[in-house]
PDB file of C-alpha atoms in Angstrom:
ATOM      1  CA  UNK Q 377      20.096   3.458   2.474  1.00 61.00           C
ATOM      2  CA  UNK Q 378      17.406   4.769   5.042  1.00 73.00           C
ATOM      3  CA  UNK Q 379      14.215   5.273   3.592  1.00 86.00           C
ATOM      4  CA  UNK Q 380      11.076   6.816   5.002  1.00 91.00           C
ATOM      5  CA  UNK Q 381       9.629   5.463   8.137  1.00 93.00           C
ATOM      6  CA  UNK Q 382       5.553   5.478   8.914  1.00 95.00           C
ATOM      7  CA  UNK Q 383       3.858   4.276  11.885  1.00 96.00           C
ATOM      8  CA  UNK Q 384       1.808   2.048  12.145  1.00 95.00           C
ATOM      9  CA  UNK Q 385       1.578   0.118   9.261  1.00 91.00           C
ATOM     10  CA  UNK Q 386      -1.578  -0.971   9.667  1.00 93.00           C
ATOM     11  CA  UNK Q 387      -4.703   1.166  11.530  1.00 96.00           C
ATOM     12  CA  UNK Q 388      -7.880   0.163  12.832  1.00 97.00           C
ATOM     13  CA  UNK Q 389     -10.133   2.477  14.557  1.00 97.00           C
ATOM     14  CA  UNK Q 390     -14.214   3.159  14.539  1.00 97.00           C
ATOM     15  CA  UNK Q 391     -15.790   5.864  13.679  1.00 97.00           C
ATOM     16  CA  UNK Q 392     -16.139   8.559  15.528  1.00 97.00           C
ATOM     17  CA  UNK Q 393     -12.252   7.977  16.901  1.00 97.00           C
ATOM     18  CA  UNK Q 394      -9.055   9.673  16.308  1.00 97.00           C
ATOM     19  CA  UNK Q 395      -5.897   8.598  14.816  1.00 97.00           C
ATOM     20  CA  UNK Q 396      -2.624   9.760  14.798  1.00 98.00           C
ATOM     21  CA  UNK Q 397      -0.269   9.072  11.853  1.00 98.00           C
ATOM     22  CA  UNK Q 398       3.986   9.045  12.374  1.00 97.00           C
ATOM     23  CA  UNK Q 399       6.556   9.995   9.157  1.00 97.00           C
ATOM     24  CA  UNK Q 400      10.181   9.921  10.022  1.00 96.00           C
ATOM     25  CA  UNK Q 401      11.915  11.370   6.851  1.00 95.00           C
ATOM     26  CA  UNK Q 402      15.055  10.331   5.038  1.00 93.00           C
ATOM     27  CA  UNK Q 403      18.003  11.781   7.079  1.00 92.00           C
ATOM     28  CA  UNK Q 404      18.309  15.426   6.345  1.00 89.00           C
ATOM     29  CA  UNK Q 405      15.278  15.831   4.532  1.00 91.00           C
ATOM     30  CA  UNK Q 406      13.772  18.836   5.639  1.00 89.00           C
ATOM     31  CA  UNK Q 407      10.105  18.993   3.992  1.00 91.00           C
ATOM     32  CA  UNK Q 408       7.396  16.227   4.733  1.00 93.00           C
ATOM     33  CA  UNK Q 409       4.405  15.399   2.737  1.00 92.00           C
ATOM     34  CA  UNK Q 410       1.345  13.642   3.181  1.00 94.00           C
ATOM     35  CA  UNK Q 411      -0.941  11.653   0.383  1.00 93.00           C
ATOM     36  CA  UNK Q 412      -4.078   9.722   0.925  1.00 94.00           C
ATOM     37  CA  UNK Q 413      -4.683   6.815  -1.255  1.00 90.00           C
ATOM     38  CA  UNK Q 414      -8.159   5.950  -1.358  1.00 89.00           C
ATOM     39  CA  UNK Q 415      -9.244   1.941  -2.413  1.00 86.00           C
ATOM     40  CA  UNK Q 416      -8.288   2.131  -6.066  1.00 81.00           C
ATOM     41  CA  UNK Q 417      -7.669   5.865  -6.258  1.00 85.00           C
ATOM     42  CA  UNK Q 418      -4.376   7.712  -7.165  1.00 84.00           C
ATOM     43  CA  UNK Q 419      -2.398   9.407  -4.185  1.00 87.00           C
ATOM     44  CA  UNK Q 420      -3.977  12.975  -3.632  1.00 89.00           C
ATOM     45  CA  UNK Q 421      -1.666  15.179  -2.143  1.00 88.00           C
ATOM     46  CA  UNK Q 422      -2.896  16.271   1.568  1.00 92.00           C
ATOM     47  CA  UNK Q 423      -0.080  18.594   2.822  1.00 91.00           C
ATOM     48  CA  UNK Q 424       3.295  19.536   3.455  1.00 90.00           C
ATOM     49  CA  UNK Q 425       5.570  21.120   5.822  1.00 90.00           C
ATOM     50  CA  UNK Q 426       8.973  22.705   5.830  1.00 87.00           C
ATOM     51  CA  UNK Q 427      11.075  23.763   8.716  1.00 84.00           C
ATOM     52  CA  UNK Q 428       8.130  22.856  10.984  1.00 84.00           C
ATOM     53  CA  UNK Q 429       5.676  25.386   8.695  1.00 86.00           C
ATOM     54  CA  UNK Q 430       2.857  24.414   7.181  1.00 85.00           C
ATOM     55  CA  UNK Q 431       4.241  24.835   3.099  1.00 80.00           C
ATOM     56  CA  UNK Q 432       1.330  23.936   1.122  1.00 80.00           C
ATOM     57  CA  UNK Q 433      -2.222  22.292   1.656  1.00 82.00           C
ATOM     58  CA  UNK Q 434      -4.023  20.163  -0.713  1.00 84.00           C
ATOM     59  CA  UNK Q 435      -7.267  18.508  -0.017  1.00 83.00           C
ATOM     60  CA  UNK Q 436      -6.951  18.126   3.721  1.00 89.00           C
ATOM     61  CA  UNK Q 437     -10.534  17.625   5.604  1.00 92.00           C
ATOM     62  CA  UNK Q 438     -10.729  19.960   8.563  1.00 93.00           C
ATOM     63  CA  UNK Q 439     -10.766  17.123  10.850  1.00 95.00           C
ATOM     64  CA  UNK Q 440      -7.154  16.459  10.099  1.00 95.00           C
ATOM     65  CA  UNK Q 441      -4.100  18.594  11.198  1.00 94.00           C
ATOM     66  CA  UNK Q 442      -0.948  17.875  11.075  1.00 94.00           C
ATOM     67  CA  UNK Q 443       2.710  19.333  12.741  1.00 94.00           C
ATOM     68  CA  UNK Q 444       5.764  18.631  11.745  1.00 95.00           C
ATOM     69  CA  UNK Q 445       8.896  18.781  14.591  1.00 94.00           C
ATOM     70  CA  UNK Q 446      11.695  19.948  15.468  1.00 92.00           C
ATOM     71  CA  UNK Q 447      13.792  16.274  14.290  1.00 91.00           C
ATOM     72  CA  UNK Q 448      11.910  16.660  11.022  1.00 92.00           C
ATOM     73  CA  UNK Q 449       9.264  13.763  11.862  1.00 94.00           C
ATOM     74  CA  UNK Q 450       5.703  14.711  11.472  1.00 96.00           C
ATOM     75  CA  UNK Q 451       2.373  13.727  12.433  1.00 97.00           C
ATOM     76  CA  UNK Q 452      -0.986  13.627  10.897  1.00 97.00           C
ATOM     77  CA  UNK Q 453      -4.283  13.928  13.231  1.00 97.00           C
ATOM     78  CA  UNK Q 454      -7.482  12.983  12.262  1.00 97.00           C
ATOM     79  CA  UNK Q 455     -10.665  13.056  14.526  1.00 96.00           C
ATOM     80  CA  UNK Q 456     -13.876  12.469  14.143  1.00 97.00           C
ATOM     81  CA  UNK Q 457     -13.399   9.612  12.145  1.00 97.00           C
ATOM     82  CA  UNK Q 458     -15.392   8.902   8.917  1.00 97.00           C
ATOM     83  CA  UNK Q 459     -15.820   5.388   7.022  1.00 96.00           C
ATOM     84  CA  UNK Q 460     -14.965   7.628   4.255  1.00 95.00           C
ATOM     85  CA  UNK Q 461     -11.808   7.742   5.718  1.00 97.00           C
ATOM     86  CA  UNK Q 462     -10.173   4.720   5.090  1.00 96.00           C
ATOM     87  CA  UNK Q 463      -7.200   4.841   3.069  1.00 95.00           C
ATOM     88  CA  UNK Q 464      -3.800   4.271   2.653  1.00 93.00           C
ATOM     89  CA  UNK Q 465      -1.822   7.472   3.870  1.00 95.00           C
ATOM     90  CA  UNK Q 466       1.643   8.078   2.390  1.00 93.00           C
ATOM     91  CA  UNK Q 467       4.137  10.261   3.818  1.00 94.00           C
ATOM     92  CA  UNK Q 468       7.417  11.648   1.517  1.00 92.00           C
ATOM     93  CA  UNK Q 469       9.964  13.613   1.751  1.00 92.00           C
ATOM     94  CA  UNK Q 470      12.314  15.760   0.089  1.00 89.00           C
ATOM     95  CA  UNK Q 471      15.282  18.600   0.257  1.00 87.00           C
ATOM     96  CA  UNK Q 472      13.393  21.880   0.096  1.00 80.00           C
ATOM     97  CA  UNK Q 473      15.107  22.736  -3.088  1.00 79.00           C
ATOM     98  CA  UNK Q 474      14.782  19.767  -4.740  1.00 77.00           C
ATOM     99  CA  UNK Q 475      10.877  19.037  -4.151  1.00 72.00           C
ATOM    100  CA  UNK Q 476      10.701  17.172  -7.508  1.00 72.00           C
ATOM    101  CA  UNK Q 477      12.356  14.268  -5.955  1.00 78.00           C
ATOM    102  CA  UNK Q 478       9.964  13.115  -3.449  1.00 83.00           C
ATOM    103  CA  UNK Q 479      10.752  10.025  -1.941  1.00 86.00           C
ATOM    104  CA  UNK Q 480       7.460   7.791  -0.793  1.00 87.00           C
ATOM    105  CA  UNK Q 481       7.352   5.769   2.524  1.00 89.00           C
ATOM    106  CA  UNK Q 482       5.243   2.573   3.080  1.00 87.00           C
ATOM    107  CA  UNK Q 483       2.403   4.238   4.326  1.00 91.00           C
ATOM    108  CA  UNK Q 484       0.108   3.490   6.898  1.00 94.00           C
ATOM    109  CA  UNK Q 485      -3.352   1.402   6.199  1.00 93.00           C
ATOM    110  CA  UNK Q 486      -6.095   3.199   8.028  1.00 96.00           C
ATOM    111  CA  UNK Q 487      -9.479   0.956   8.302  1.00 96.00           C
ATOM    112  CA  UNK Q 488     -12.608   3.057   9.789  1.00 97.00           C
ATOM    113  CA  UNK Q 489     -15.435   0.666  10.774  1.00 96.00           C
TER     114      UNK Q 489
ATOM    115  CA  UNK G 961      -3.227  24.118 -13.421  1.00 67.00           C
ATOM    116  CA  UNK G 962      -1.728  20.702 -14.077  1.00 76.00           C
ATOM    117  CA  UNK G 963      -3.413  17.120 -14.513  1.00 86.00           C
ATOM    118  CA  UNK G 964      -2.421  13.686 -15.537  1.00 91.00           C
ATOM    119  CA  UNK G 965      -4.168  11.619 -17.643  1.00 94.00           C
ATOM    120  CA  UNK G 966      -3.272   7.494 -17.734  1.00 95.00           C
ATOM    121  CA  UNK G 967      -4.731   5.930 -20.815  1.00 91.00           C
ATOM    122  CA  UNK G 968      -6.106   2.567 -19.832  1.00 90.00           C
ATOM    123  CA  UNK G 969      -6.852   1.627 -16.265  1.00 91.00           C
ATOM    124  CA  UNK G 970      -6.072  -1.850 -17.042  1.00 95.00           C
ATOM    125  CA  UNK G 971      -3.014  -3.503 -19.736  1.00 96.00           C
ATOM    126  CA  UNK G 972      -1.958  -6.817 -20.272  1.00 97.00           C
ATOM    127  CA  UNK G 973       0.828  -7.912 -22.127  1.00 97.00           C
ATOM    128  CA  UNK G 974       2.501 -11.177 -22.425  1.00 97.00           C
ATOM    129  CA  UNK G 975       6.261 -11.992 -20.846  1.00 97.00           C
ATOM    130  CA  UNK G 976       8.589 -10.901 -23.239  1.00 97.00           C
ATOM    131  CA  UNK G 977       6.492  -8.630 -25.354  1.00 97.00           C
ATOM    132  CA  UNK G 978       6.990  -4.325 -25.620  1.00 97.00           C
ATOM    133  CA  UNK G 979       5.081  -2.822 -22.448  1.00 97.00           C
ATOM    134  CA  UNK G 980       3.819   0.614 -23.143  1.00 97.00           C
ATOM    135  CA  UNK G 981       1.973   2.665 -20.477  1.00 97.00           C
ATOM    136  CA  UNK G 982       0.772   5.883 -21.540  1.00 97.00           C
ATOM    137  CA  UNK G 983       0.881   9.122 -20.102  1.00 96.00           C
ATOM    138  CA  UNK G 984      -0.301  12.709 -21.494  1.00 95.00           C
ATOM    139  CA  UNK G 985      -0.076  15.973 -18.870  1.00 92.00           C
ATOM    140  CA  UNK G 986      -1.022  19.431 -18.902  1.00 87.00           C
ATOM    141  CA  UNK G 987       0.895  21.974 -17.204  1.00 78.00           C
ATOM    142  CA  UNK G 988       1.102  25.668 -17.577  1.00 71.00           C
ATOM    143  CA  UNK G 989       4.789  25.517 -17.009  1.00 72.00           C
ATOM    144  CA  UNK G 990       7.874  23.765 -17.868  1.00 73.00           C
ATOM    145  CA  UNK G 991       6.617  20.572 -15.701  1.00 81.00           C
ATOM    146  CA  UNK G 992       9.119  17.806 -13.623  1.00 88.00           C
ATOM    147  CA  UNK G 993       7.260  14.336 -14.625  1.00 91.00           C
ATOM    148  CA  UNK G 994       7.825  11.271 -12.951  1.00 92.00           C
ATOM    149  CA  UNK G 995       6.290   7.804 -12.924  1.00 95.00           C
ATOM    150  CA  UNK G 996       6.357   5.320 -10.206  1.00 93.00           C
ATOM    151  CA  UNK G 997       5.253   2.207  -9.448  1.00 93.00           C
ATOM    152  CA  UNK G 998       3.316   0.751  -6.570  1.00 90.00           C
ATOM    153  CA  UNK G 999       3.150  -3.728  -6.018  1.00 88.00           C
ATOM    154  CA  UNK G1000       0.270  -4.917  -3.919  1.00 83.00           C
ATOM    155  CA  UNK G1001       0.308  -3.253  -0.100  1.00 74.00           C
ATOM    156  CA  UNK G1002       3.468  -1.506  -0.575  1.00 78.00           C
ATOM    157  CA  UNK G1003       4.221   2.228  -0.772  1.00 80.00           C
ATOM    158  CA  UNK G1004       5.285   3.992  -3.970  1.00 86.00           C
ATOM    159  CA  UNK G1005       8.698   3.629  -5.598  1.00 87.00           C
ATOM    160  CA  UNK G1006      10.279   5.990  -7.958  1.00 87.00           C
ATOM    161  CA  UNK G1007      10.685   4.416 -11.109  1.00 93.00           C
ATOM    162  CA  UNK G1008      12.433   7.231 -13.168  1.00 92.00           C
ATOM    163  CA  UNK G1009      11.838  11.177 -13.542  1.00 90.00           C
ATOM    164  CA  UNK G1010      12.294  14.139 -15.781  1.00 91.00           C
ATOM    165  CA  UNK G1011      12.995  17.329 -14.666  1.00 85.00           C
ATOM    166  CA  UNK G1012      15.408  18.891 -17.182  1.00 83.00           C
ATOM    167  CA  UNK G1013      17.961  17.793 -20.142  1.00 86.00           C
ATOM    168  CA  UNK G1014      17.901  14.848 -22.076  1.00 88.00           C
ATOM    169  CA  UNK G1015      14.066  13.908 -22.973  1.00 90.00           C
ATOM    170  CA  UNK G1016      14.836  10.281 -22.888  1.00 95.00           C
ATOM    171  CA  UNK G1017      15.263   9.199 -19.469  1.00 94.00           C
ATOM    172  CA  UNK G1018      16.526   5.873 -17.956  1.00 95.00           C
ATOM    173  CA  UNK G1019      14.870   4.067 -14.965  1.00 93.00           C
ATOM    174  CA  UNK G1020      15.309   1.168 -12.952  1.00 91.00           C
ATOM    175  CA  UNK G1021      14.034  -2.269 -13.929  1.00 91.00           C
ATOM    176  CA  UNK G1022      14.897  -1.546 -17.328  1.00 95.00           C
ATOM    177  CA  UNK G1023      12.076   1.225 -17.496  1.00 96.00           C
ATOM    178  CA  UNK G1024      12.701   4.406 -20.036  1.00 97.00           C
ATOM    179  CA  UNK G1025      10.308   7.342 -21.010  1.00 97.00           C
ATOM    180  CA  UNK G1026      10.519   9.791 -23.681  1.00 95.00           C
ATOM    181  CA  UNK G1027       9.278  13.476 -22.994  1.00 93.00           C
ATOM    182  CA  UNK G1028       7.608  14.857 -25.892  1.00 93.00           C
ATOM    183  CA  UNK G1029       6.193  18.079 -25.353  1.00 90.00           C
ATOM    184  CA  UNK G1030       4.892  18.381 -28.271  1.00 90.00           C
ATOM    185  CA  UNK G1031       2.534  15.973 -27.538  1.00 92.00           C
ATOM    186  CA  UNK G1032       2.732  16.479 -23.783  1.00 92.00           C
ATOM    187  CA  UNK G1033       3.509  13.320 -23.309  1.00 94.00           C
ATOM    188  CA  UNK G1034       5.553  10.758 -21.409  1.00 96.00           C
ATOM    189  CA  UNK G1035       4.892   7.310 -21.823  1.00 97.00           C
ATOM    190  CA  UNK G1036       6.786   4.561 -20.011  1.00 97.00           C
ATOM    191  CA  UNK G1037       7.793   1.810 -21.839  1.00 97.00           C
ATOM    192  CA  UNK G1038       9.660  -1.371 -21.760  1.00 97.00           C
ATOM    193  CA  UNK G1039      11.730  -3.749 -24.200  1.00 97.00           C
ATOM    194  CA  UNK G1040      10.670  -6.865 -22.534  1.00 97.00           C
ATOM    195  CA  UNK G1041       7.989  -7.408 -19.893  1.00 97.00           C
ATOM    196  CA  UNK G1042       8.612  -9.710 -16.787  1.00 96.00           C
ATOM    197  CA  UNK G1043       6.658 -11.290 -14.579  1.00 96.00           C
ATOM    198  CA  UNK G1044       7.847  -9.366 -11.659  1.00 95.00           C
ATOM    199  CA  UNK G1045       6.418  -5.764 -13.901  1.00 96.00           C
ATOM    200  CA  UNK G1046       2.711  -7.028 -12.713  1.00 96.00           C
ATOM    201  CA  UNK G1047       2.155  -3.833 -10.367  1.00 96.00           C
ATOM    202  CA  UNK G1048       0.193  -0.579 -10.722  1.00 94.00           C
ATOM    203  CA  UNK G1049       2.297   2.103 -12.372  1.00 96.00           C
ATOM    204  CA  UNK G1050       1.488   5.773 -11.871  1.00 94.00           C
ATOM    205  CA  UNK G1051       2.227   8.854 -13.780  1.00 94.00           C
ATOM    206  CA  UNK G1052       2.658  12.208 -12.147  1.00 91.00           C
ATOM    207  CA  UNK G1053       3.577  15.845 -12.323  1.00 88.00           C
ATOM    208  CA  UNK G1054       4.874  18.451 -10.430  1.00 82.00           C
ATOM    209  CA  UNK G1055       5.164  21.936 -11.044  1.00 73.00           C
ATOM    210  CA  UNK G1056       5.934  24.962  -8.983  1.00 66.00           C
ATOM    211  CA  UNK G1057       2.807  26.958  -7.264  1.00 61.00           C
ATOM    212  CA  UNK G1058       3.668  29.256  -4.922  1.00 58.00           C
ATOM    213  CA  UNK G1059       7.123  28.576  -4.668  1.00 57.00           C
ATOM    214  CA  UNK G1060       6.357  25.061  -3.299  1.00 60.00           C
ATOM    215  CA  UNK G1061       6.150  22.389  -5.868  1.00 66.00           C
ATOM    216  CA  UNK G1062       2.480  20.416  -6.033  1.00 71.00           C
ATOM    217  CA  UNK G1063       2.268  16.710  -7.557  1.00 78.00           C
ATOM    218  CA  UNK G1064      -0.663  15.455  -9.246  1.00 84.00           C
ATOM    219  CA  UNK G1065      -1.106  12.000  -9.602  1.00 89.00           C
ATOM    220  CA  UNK G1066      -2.609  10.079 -12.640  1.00 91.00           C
ATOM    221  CA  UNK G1067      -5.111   7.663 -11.711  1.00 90.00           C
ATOM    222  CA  UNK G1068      -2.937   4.508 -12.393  1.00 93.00           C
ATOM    223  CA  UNK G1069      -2.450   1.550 -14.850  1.00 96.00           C
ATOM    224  CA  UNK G1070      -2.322  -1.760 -13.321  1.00 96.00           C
ATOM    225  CA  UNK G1071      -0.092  -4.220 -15.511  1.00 97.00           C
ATOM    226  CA  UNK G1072      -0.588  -7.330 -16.149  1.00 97.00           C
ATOM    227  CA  UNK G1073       1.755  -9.965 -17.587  1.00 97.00           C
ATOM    228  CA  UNK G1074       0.729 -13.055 -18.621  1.00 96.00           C
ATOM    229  CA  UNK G1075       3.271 -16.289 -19.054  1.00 94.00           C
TER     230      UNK G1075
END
């Protein structure tokens, strides 16, 4: 079964840089969310989208924004890069009515030197 | 609002013996729990979840958790550890806010089994 996609897998940039972050949902998901995992933290929930709308926000810095498209993929920017800001950034996704079952990707290792 | 709290950052059992990875919540509503678990450098699978119905639910791997709520709990146990159960395993909960659901995280338990 296809799961969710993130690109890249692996991230490094310097500080002061941008990055930009891919999630390609399961096949007719239609809501996107994004975690960052800090080095042994638990997942805390960044933000999600639905129908290409912004749904809910979480702890998102204001250096990061993220879209989400028309084909349901979505993107996470971050600029101005911090050393603070290397994590491990999970995307999931879901059916909007059944946002219990939120299905992880790989997520992408971001390394800020 | 709703937290998670994982009792012991750290368990070890031994292969073969009960594992038993606790859990306790607070939620001010009926809450969907879940717990998955995460090996080395890979993303988070969905071990098993409880949204409504029976309290006891199934998972994969041989995984099962009980919802008691009134304890608030939901601990993940195990008959019979193996080798291949060494990962981190995370509680979480969702509930609704705002008409979109929001999942909180525990901070993990990374299990150990020892041959």
């Amino acid at each position: 079964a296809a799961g969710v996609i993130q690109s890249p897998r692996h991230l490094i940039k310097e500080k002061r840089e941008t990055a930009t972050l891919k999630c390609y949902p399961i096949p007719r998901h239609d809501t996107v969310y994004w975690y960052q995992q800090g080095p042994g933290q638990d997942p805390q929930f960044l933000i999600s989208f639905y129908e290409k709308m912004q749904s809910d926000k979480g702890s998102i810095p204001d250096r990061f924004s993220a879209q989400q498209f028309s084909d349901y993929h979505s993107e996470l920017n971050m600029s101005s890069l911090e050393l603070g800001d290397s994590a491990l950034y999970f995307c999931a996704s879901s059916f909007r009515d059944r946002p219990y079952e939120q299905y992880f990707g790989p997520g992408t290792r971001l390394t800020v030197t | 609002a709703q937290s998670v709290t994982q009792l012991g950052s750290h368990v070890s059992v031994s292969e073969g013996a009960l594992v038993l990875l606790r859990c306790n919540y607070s939620s001010s509503v009926p809450p969907y729990l879940f717990w998955y678990v995460q090996y080395p450098n890979q993303g988070l699978q969905l071990l098993l979840k409880y949204t409504t119905g029976a309290t006891l639910v199934k998972g994969i791997n041989g995984f099962e958790a009980e919802f008691k709520k009134s304890e608030t709990s939901f601990h993940l146990t195990k008959p019979s550890a193996h080798m291949s159960d060494a990962a981190e395993y995370f509680c979480a909960v969702s509930e609704n806010s705002g008409g979109y659901q929001k999942v909180t995280f525990g901070t993990g338990t990374k299990l150990q089994v020892i041959p």
